[in-house]
Coordinates of C-alpha atoms and ligand atoms in Angstrom, one line a residue:
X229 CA -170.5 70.0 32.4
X230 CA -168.6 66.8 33.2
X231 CA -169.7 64.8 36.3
X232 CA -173.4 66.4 37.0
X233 CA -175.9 63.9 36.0
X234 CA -178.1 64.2 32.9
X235 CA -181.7 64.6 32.7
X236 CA -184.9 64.4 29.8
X237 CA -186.6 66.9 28.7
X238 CA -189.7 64.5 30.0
X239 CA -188.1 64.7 33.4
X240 CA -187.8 68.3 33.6
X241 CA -191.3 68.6 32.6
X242 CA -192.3 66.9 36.2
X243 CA -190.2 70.0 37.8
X244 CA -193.1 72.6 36.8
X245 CA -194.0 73.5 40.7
X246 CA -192.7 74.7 44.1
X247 CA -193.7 71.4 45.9
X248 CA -191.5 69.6 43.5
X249 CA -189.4 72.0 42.6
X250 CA -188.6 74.2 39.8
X251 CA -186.2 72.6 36.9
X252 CA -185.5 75.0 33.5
X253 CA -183.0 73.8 30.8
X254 CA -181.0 76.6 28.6
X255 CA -179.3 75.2 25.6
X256 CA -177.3 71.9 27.5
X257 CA -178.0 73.0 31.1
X258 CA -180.4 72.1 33.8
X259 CA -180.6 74.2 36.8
X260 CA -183.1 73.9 39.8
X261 CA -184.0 77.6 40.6
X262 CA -187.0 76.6 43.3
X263 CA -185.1 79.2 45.3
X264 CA -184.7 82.0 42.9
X265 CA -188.2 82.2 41.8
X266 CA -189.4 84.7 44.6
X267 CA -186.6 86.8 44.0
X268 CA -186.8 87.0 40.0
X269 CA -186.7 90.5 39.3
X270 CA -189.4 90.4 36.8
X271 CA -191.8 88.9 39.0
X272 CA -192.4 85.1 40.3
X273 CA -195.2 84.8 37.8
X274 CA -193.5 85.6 34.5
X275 CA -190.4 83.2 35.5
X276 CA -192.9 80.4 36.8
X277 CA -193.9 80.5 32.7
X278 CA -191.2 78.9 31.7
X279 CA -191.8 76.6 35.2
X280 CA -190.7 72.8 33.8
X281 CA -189.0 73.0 30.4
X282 CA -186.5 75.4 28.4
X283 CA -186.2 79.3 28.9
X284 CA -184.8 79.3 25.3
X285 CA -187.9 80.8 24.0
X286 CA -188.6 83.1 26.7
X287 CA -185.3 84.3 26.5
X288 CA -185.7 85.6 22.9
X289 CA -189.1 87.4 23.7
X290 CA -186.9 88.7 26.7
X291 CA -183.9 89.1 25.4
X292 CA -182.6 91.1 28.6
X293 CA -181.6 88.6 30.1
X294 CA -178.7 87.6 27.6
X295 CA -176.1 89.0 29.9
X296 CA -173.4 87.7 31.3
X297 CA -174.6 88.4 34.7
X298 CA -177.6 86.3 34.2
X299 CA -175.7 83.7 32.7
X300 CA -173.5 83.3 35.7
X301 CA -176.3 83.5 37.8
X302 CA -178.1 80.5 36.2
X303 CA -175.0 78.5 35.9
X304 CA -174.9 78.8 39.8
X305 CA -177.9 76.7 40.0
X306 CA -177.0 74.3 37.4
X307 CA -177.8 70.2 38.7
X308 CA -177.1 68.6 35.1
X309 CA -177.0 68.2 31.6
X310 CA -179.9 68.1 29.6
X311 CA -180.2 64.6 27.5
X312 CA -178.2 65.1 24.0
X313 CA -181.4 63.9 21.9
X314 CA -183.0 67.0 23.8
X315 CA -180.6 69.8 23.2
X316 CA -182.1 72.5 20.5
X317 CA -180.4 73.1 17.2
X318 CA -179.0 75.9 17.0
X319 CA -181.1 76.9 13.7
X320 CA -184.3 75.7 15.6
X321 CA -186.5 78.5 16.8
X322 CA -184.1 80.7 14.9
X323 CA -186.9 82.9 13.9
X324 CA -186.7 86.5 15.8
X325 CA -189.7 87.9 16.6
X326 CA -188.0 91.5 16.9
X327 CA -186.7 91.3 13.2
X328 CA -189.8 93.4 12.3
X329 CA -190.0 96.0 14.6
X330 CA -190.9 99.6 13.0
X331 CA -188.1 101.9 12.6
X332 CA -188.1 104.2 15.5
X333 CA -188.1 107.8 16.2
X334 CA -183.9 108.2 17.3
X335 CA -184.2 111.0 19.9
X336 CA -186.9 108.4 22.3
X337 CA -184.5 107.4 25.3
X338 CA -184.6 103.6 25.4
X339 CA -185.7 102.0 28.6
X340 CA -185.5 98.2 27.0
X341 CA -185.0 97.7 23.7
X342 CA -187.0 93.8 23.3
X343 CA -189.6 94.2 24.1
X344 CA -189.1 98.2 22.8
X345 CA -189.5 100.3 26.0
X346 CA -189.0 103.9 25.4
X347 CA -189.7 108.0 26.4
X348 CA -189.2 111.0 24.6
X349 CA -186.6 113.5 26.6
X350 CA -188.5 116.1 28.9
X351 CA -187.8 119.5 27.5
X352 CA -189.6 117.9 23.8
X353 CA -192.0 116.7 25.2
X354 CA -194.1 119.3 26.4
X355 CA -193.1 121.3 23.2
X356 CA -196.9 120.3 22.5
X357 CA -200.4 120.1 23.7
X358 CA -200.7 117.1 21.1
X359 CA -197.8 115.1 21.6
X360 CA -196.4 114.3 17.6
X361 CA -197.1 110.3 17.0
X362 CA -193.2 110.0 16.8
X363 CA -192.1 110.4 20.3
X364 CA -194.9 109.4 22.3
X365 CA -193.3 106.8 24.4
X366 CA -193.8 103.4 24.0
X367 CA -194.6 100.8 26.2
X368 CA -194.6 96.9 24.9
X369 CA -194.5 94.2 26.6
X370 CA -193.7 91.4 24.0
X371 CA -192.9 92.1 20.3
X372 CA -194.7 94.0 18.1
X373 CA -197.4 91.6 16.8
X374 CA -197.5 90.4 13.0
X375 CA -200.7 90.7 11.0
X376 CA -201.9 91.1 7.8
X377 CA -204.8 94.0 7.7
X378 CA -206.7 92.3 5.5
X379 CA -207.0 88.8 7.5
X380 CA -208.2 91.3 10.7
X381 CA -211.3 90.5 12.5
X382 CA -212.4 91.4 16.0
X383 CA -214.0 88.7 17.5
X384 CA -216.5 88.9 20.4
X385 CA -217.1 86.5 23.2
X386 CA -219.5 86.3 26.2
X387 CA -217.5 84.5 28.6
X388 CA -215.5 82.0 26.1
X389 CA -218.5 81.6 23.7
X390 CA -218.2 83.7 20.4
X391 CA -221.2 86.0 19.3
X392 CA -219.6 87.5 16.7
X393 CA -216.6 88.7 14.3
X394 CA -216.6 91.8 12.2
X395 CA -214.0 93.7 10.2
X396 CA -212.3 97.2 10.5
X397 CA -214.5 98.3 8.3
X398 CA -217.8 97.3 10.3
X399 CA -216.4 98.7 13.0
X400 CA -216.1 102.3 10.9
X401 CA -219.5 102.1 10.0
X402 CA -220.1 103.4 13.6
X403 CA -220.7 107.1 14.6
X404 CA -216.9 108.4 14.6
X405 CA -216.4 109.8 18.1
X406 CA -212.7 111.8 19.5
X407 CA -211.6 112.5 22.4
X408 CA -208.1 114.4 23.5
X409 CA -206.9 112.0 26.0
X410 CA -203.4 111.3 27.7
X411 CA -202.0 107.9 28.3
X412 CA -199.7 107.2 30.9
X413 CA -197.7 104.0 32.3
X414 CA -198.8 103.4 35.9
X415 CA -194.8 103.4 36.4
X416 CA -194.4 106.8 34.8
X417 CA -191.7 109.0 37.2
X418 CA -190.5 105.3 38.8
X419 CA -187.3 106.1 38.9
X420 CA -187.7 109.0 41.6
X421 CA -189.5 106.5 43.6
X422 CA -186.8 104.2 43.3
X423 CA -184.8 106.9 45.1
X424 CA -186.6 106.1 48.1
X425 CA -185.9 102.4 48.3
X426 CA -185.0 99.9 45.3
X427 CA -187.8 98.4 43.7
X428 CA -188.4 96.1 40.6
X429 CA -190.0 97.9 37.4
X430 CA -188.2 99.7 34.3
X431 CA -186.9 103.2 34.9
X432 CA -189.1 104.9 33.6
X433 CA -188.5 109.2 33.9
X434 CA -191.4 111.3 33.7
X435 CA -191.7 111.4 29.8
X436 CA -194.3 107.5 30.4
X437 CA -196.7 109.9 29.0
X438 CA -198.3 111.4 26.1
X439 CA -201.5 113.7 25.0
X440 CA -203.0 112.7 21.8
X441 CA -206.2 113.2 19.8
X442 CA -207.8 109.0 19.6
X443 CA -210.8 108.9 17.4
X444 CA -213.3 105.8 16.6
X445 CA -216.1 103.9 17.6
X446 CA -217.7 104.0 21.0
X447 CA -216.8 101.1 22.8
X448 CA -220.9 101.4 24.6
X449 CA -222.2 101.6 20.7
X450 CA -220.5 99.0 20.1
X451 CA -221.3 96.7 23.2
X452 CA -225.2 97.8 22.5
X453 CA -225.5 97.1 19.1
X454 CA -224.6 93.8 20.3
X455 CA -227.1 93.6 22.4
X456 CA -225.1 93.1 25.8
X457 CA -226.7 93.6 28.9
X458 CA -225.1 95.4 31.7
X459 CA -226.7 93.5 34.7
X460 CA -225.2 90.0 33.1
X461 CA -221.5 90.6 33.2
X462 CA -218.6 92.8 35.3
X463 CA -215.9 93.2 33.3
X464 CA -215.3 94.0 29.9
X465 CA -211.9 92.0 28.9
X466 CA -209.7 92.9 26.2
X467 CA -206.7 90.6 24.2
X468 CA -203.9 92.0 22.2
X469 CA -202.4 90.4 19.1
X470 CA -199.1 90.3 20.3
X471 CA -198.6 86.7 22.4
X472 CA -196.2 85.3 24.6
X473 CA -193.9 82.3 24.0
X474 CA -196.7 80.4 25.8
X475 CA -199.4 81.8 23.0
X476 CA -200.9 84.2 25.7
X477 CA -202.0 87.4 24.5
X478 CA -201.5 90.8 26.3
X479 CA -204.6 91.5 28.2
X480 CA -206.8 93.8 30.6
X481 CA -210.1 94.5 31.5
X482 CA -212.5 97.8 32.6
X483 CA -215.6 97.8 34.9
X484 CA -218.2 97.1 32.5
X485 CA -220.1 100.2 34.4
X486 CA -217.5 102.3 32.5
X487 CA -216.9 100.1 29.5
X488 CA -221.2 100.9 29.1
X489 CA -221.3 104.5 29.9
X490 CA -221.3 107.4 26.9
X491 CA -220.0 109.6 29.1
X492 CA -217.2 107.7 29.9
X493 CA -215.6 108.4 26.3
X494 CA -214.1 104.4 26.0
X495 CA -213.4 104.4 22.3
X496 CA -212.2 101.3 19.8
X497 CA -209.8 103.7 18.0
X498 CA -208.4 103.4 14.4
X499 CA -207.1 106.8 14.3
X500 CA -204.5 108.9 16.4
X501 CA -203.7 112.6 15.9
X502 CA -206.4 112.1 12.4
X503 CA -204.1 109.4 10.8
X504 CA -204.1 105.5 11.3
X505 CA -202.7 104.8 14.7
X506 CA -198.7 103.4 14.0
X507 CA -197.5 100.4 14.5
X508 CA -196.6 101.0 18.2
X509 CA -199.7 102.6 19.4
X510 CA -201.8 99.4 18.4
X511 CA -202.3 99.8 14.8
X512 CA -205.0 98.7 13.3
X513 CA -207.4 98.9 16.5
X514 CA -206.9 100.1 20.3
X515 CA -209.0 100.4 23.2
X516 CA -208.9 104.1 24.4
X517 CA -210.0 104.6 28.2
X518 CA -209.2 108.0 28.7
X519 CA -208.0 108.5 32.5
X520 CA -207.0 105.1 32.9
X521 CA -203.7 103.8 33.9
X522 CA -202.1 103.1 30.7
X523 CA -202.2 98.7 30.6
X524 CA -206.1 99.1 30.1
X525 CA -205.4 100.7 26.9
X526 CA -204.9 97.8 24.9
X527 CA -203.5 97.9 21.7
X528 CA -203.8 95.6 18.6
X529 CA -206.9 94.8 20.0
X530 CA -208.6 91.4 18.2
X531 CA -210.8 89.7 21.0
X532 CA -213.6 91.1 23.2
X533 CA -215.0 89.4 26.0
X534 CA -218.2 90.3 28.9
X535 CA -217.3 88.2 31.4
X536 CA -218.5 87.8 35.4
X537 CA -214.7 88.0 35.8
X538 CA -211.6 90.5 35.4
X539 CA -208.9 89.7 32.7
X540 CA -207.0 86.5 33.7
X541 CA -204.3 88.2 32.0
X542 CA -201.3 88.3 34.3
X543 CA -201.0 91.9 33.6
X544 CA -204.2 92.3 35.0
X545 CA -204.1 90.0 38.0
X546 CA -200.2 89.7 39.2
X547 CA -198.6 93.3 38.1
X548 CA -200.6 96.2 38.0
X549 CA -201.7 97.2 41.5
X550 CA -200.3 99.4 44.2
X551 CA -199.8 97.9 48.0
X552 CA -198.6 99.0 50.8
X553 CA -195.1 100.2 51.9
X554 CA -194.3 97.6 54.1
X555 CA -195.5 94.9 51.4
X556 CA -192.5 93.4 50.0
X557 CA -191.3 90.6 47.7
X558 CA -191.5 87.9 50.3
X559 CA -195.1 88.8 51.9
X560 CA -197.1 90.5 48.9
X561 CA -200.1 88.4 47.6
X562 CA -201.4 90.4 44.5
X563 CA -205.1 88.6 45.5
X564 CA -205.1 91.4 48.0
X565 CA -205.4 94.4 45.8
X566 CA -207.6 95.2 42.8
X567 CA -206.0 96.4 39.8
X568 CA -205.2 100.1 39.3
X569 CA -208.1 101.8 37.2
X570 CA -208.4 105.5 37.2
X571 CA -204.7 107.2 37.9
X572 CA -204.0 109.4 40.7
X573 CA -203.0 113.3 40.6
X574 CA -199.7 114.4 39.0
X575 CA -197.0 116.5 37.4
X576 CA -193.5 117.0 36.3
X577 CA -191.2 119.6 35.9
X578 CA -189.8 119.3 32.3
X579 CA -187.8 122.2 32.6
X580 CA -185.5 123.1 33.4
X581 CA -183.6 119.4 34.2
X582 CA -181.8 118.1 37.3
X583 CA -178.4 119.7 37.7
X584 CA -178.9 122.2 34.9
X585 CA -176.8 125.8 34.8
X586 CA -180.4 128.0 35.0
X587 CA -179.3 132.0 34.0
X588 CA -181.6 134.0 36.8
X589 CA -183.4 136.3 34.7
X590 CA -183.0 140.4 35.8
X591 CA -186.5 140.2 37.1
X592 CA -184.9 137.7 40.0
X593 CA -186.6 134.7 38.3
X594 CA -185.9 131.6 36.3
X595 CA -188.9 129.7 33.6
X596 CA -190.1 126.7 35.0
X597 CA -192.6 124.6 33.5
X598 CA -194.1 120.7 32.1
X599 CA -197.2 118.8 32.2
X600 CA -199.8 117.9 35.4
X601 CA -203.2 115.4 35.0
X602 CA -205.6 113.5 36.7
X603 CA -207.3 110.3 35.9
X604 CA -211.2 109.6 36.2
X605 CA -211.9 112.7 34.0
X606 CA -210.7 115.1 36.9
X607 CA -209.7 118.5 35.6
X608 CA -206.4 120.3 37.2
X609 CA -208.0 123.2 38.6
X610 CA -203.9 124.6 39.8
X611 CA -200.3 123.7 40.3
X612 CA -198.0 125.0 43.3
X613 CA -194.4 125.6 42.5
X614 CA -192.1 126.1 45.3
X615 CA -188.2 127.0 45.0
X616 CA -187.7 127.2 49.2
X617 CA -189.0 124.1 49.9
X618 CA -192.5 125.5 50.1
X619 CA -191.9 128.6 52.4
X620 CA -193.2 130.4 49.5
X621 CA -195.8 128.0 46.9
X622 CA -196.3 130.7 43.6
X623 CA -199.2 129.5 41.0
X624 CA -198.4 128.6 37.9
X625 CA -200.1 129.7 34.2
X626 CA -201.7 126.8 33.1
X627 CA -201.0 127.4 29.0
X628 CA -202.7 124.8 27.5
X629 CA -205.8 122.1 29.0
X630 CA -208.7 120.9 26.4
X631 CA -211.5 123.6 25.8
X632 CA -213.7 121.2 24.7
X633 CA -213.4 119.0 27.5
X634 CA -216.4 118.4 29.8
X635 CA -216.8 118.7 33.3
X636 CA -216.1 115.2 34.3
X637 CA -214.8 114.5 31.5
X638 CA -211.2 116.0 31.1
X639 CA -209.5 113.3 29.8
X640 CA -206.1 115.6 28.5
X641 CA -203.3 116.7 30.5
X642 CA -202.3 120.2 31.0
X643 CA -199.2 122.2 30.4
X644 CA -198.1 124.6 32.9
X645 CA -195.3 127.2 33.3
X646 CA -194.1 130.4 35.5
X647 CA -191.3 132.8 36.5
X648 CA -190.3 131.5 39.8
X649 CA -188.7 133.8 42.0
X650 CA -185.4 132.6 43.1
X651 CA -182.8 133.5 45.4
X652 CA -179.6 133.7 43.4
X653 CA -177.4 134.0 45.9
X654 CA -178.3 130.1 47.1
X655 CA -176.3 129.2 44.1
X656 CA -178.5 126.2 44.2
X657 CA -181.9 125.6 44.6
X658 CA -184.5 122.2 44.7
X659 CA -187.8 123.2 42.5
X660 CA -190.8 121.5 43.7
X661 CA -194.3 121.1 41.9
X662 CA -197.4 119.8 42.9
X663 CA -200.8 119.7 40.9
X664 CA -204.6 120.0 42.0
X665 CA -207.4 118.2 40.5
X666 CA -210.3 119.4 40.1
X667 CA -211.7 117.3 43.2
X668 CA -209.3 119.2 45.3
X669 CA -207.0 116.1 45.6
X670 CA -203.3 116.9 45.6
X671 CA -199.6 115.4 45.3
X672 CA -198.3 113.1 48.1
X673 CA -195.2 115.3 49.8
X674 CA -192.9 112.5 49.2
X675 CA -192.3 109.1 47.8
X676 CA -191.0 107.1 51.2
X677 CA -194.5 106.4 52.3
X678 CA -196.3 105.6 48.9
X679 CA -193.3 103.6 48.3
X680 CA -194.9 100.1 46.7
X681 CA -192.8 97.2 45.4
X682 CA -193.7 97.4 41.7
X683 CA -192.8 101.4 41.3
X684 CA -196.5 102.2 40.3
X685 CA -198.8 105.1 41.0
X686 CA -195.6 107.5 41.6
X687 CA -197.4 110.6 41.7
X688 CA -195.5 112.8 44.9
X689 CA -194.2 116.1 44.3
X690 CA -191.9 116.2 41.3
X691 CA -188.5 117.8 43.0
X692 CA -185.7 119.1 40.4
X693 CA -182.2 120.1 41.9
X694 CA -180.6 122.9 39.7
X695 CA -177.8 125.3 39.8
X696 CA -178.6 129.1 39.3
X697 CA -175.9 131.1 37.4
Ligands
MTE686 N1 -201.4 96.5 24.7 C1 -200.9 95.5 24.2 N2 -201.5 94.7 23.3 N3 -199.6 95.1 24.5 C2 -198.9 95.9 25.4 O1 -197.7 95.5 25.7 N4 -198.9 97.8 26.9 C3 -199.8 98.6 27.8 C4 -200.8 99.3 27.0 N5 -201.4 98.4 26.0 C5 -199.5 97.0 26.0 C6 -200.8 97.3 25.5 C7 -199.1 99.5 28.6 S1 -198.4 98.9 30.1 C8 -199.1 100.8 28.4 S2 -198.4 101.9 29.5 C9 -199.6 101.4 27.1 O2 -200.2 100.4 26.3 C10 -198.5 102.1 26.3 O3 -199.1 102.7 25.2 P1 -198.1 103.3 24.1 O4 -197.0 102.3 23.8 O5 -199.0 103.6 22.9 O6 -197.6 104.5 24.7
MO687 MO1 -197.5 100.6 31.4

C-alpha cells in the first residue's frame, strides 16, 4: 500500500506485547492489532502466539481464517509495509501440514475442517452401545501429527529431567487392561448454549461424543514400575506429537491421585474397539481417563512428565475451564478457575430431531430416545422425559449401560428410549430429557444461568421441538 511507512521484520519483532503494542505482518502487510487481541474470537492467548512477527504460519495450521472477512478485518488495522528483503516467497513454507490427513468417514458433519473438527449425525450415533471407530467424532486441534512407528519412543520426565524412553513394544509387555469408556468434548451440545447468549467455541451438536472399548497398559503400572512416588509430584502431564507453528505440543495433565490409583482405570491405550487405535484417535498411543472431559485424553502421546505443576499447555491453563455467567471476555482471568476434570451429568435426545414430522403411534405415543453419562465413574441410575414441559416426567428404558462396570467405576454412557405419551392434538410439542447419576445429581433446567464464555460443561436439559402428524 502506497504512502504507509515500511517496517523490518526486526522492528516488528519489538511489537511482541500490550505495553508496546501488538505488530503482525501477513505476506506485505503490517497491522497493529493491540486492540483486537481481547476480542480475537479464538482467544487472546492463541492470537498473542503469533504476538511480534508473521501470522503466515499460524494461518496455515488455522486455515479458518483465510476468509475474506478476516482479511478485511486485518487490512483495517494495517500501519505499513513490511520491508521487501522481508516478504516470504511464495514457495517458502509451501509445505501443508494438512496434505496427509486420513481419509475420513463422509457421513461425520464437519465442524472445521483444519484442524479436522467433526460429529457423527444423531440418529447414527446411538445405533450402538460401541460407537464404530469410523464416526466417532473427532476433535483436533492442530494437524494430524507425522511419525514413523518405528522411530516411536515415549519418553519420561520428572519435571524437565528424563528418566527414561521405551518403545511400543515395552509398553505391551505390561498386563493388558480394558475398559468401555466414553469420551466427550467439554463443548459437546455448545451450540444450544449458544442459544442463550453468543459465545466463542466451535458448534459443536450433541454427537462431541462417543463409547468405545480402549485397551492397554495401566497408566499406575506404568508410573510404579518406574518407581514414581506419589507424595513427590501433583500432576501427571501429558504431550502430544502434533505441535504448533511455535513447536508446542498439545498438552494436559490429571491429578496424580488419579493418574496413581488402579481403580481409576487411566490406561496408555494402543488399541480401540480390539484393533490399533486410527489415526485420529491418537494412533499409536493415547492416554485414556475414562470420565474425564475429553482434552485430558491425549492422543499421540510421546512425553510423560510428574511434575509439582499442572500442564503449562495453554489447553490446560487458558481454555478448558467453566466461570461464571457474568464472566465475560473483558473481565475473565482463567488464573481463577482450575481446569475441568471429571464432566458433569448429561443427555441428548437423538431422536427424533428438531422440527421433525413424528407419526403419533395408535397407542397415543411417539419413540423417543439417545444417550445420558456422568463423569467421575458415576452410573446413571434414570432419565426423565417430559413432552408438557414437565407436567408429566415418564421414565425411560435404559437399553444398554456396561454390565461389567463397577460401582464407581462406570466409565460408559448409556442408551435410553421410551414411548412418550403425547397430546396429538398440540400439533406441536417441545421434548425434554434429563438424566440422573448415580449420586443423585441431575441436569441444570436451563442453559441462561450456566451460561460460561467458552461454551463448556453444557449439560442442561436437552429440549427438542417437533411436529406430531
Ligand atoms: N490430543 C492431542 N494430542 N491433540 C488434540 O488436539 N484433542 C483433545 C483430546 N486429545 C486433542 C487430544 C480433545 S479437546 C478432545 S475432545 C479429544 O481428544 C477428542 O478425541 P477424539 O478426536 O478421539 O474424539
Ligand atoms: Mo474437546
Amino acid at each position: 500500500q502506497k504512502g504507509l511507512p515500511t517496517f523490518t521484520l526486526q522492528q516488528i519483532n519489538k511489537h511482541d506485547n500490550l505495553k508496546d503494542g501488538v505488530w503482525v505482518c501477513y505476506k506485505e502487510g503490517v497491522y497493529d492489532i493491540t486492540n483486537f487481541i481481547k476480542k480475537h474470537p479464538g482467544g487472546s492467548e492463541k492470537i498473542m502466539m503469533a504476538a511480534g512477527g508473521s501470522v503466515d504460519p499460524f494461518w496455515i495450521v488455522f486455515a479458518n481464517h483465510k476468509k475474506s472477512e478476516i482479511l478485511q478485518l486485518l487490512e483495517s488495522m494495517r500501519i505499513g509495509n513490511l520491508s521487501e528483503e522481508d516478504v516470504p516467497q511464495s514457495n517458502e513454507n509451501s509445505h501443508d501440514p494438512y496434505a496427509l490427513e486420513p481419509v475420513r468417514n463422509k457421513v461425520l458433519k464437519v465442524n472445521g475442517k483444519q484442524p479436522f473438527c467433526a460429529e457423527p449425525p444423531s440418529k447414527l450415533l446411538v445405533q450402538n452401545f460401541i460407537t464404530p471407530n469410523d464416526i466417532f467424532y473427532v476433535r483436533n486441534h492442530l494437524p494430524v501429527p507425522l511419525m514413523d512407528i518405528d522411530d516411536y519412543e515415549l519418553e519420561f520426565a520428572a519435571e524437565s529431567k528424563t528418566v527414561k524412553s521405551i518403545k511400543l513394544d515395552d509398553i505391551r509387555k505390561y498386563p493388558k487392561y480394558s475398559v468401555v469408556s466414553a469420551i466427550m468434548c467439554g463443548g459437546n451440545r455448545r451450540s444450544e448454549m449458544a442459544e442463550a447468549k453468543p459465545l466463542r467455541g466451535l458448534s459443536w451438536n450433541v454427537g462431541a461424543v462417543g463409547n468405545a472399548k480402549w485397551s492397554g497398559a495401566r497408566l499406575c503400572d506404568v508410573l510404579q514400575n518406574l518407581g514414581v512416588n506419589e507424595e513427590d509430584y501433583n500432576h501427571i502431564q501429558f504431550e502430544g506429537m502434533d505441535l504448533d507453528p511455535s513447536g508446542k505440543p498439545y498438552g494436559a495433565s490429571i491429578p496424580i491421585s488419579k493418574a496413581m490409583d488402579p481403580r481409576a482405570d487411566v490406561l496408555l491405550a494402543y488399541e480401540m474397539n480390539d484393533g490399533d487405535i486410527p489415526i485420529d484417535h491418537g494412533f499409536p498411543l493415547r492416554v485414556i481417563v475414562p470420565g474425564v472431559v475429553g482434552a485430558r485424553n491425549v492422543k499421540w502421546v510421546n512425553r510423560i512428565i510428574f511434575s509439582k505443576d499442572e500442564s503449562p499447555s495453554q489447553f490446560q491453563q487458558n481454555d478448558y475451564k467453566g466461570f461464571s455467567p457474568s464472566i465475560d471476555w473483558d473481565n475473565v482471568d482463567f488464573k481463577k478457575a482450575p481446569a475441568i476434570q471429571e464432566m458433569p451429568v448429561t443427555s441428548a435426545i437423538c431422536y427424533p430431531l428438531k422440527d421433525d414430522q413424528v407419526p403419533v403411534q395408535k397407542n397415543g405415543t411417539i419413540t423417543v430416545g439417545g444417550y445420558a453419562w456422568s463423569g467421575g465413574g458415576k452410573k446413571i441410575i434414570r432419565v426423565d422425559v417430559t413432552a408438557d414441559h414437565g407436567k408429566s416426567w415418564h421414565v425411560a428404558e435404559l437399553t444398554a449401560q456396561d454390565p461389567n462396570a463397577k460401582v464407581g467405576r462406570h466409565y460408559a454412557w448409556t442408551l435410553w428410549n421410551l414411548d412418550l405419551p403425547v397430546d396429538k392434538s398440540a400439533g406441536q410439542v417441545e421434548i425434554w430429557a434429563k438424566a440422573v447419576d448415580s449420586s443423585y445429581n441431575v441436569q441444570p433446567e436451563s442453559f441462561e444461568n450456566i451460561w460460561n464464555l467458552r461454551g463448556f460443561l453444557c449439560n442442561a436439559y436437552h429440549r427438542v421441538k417437533i411436529n406430531l402428524v
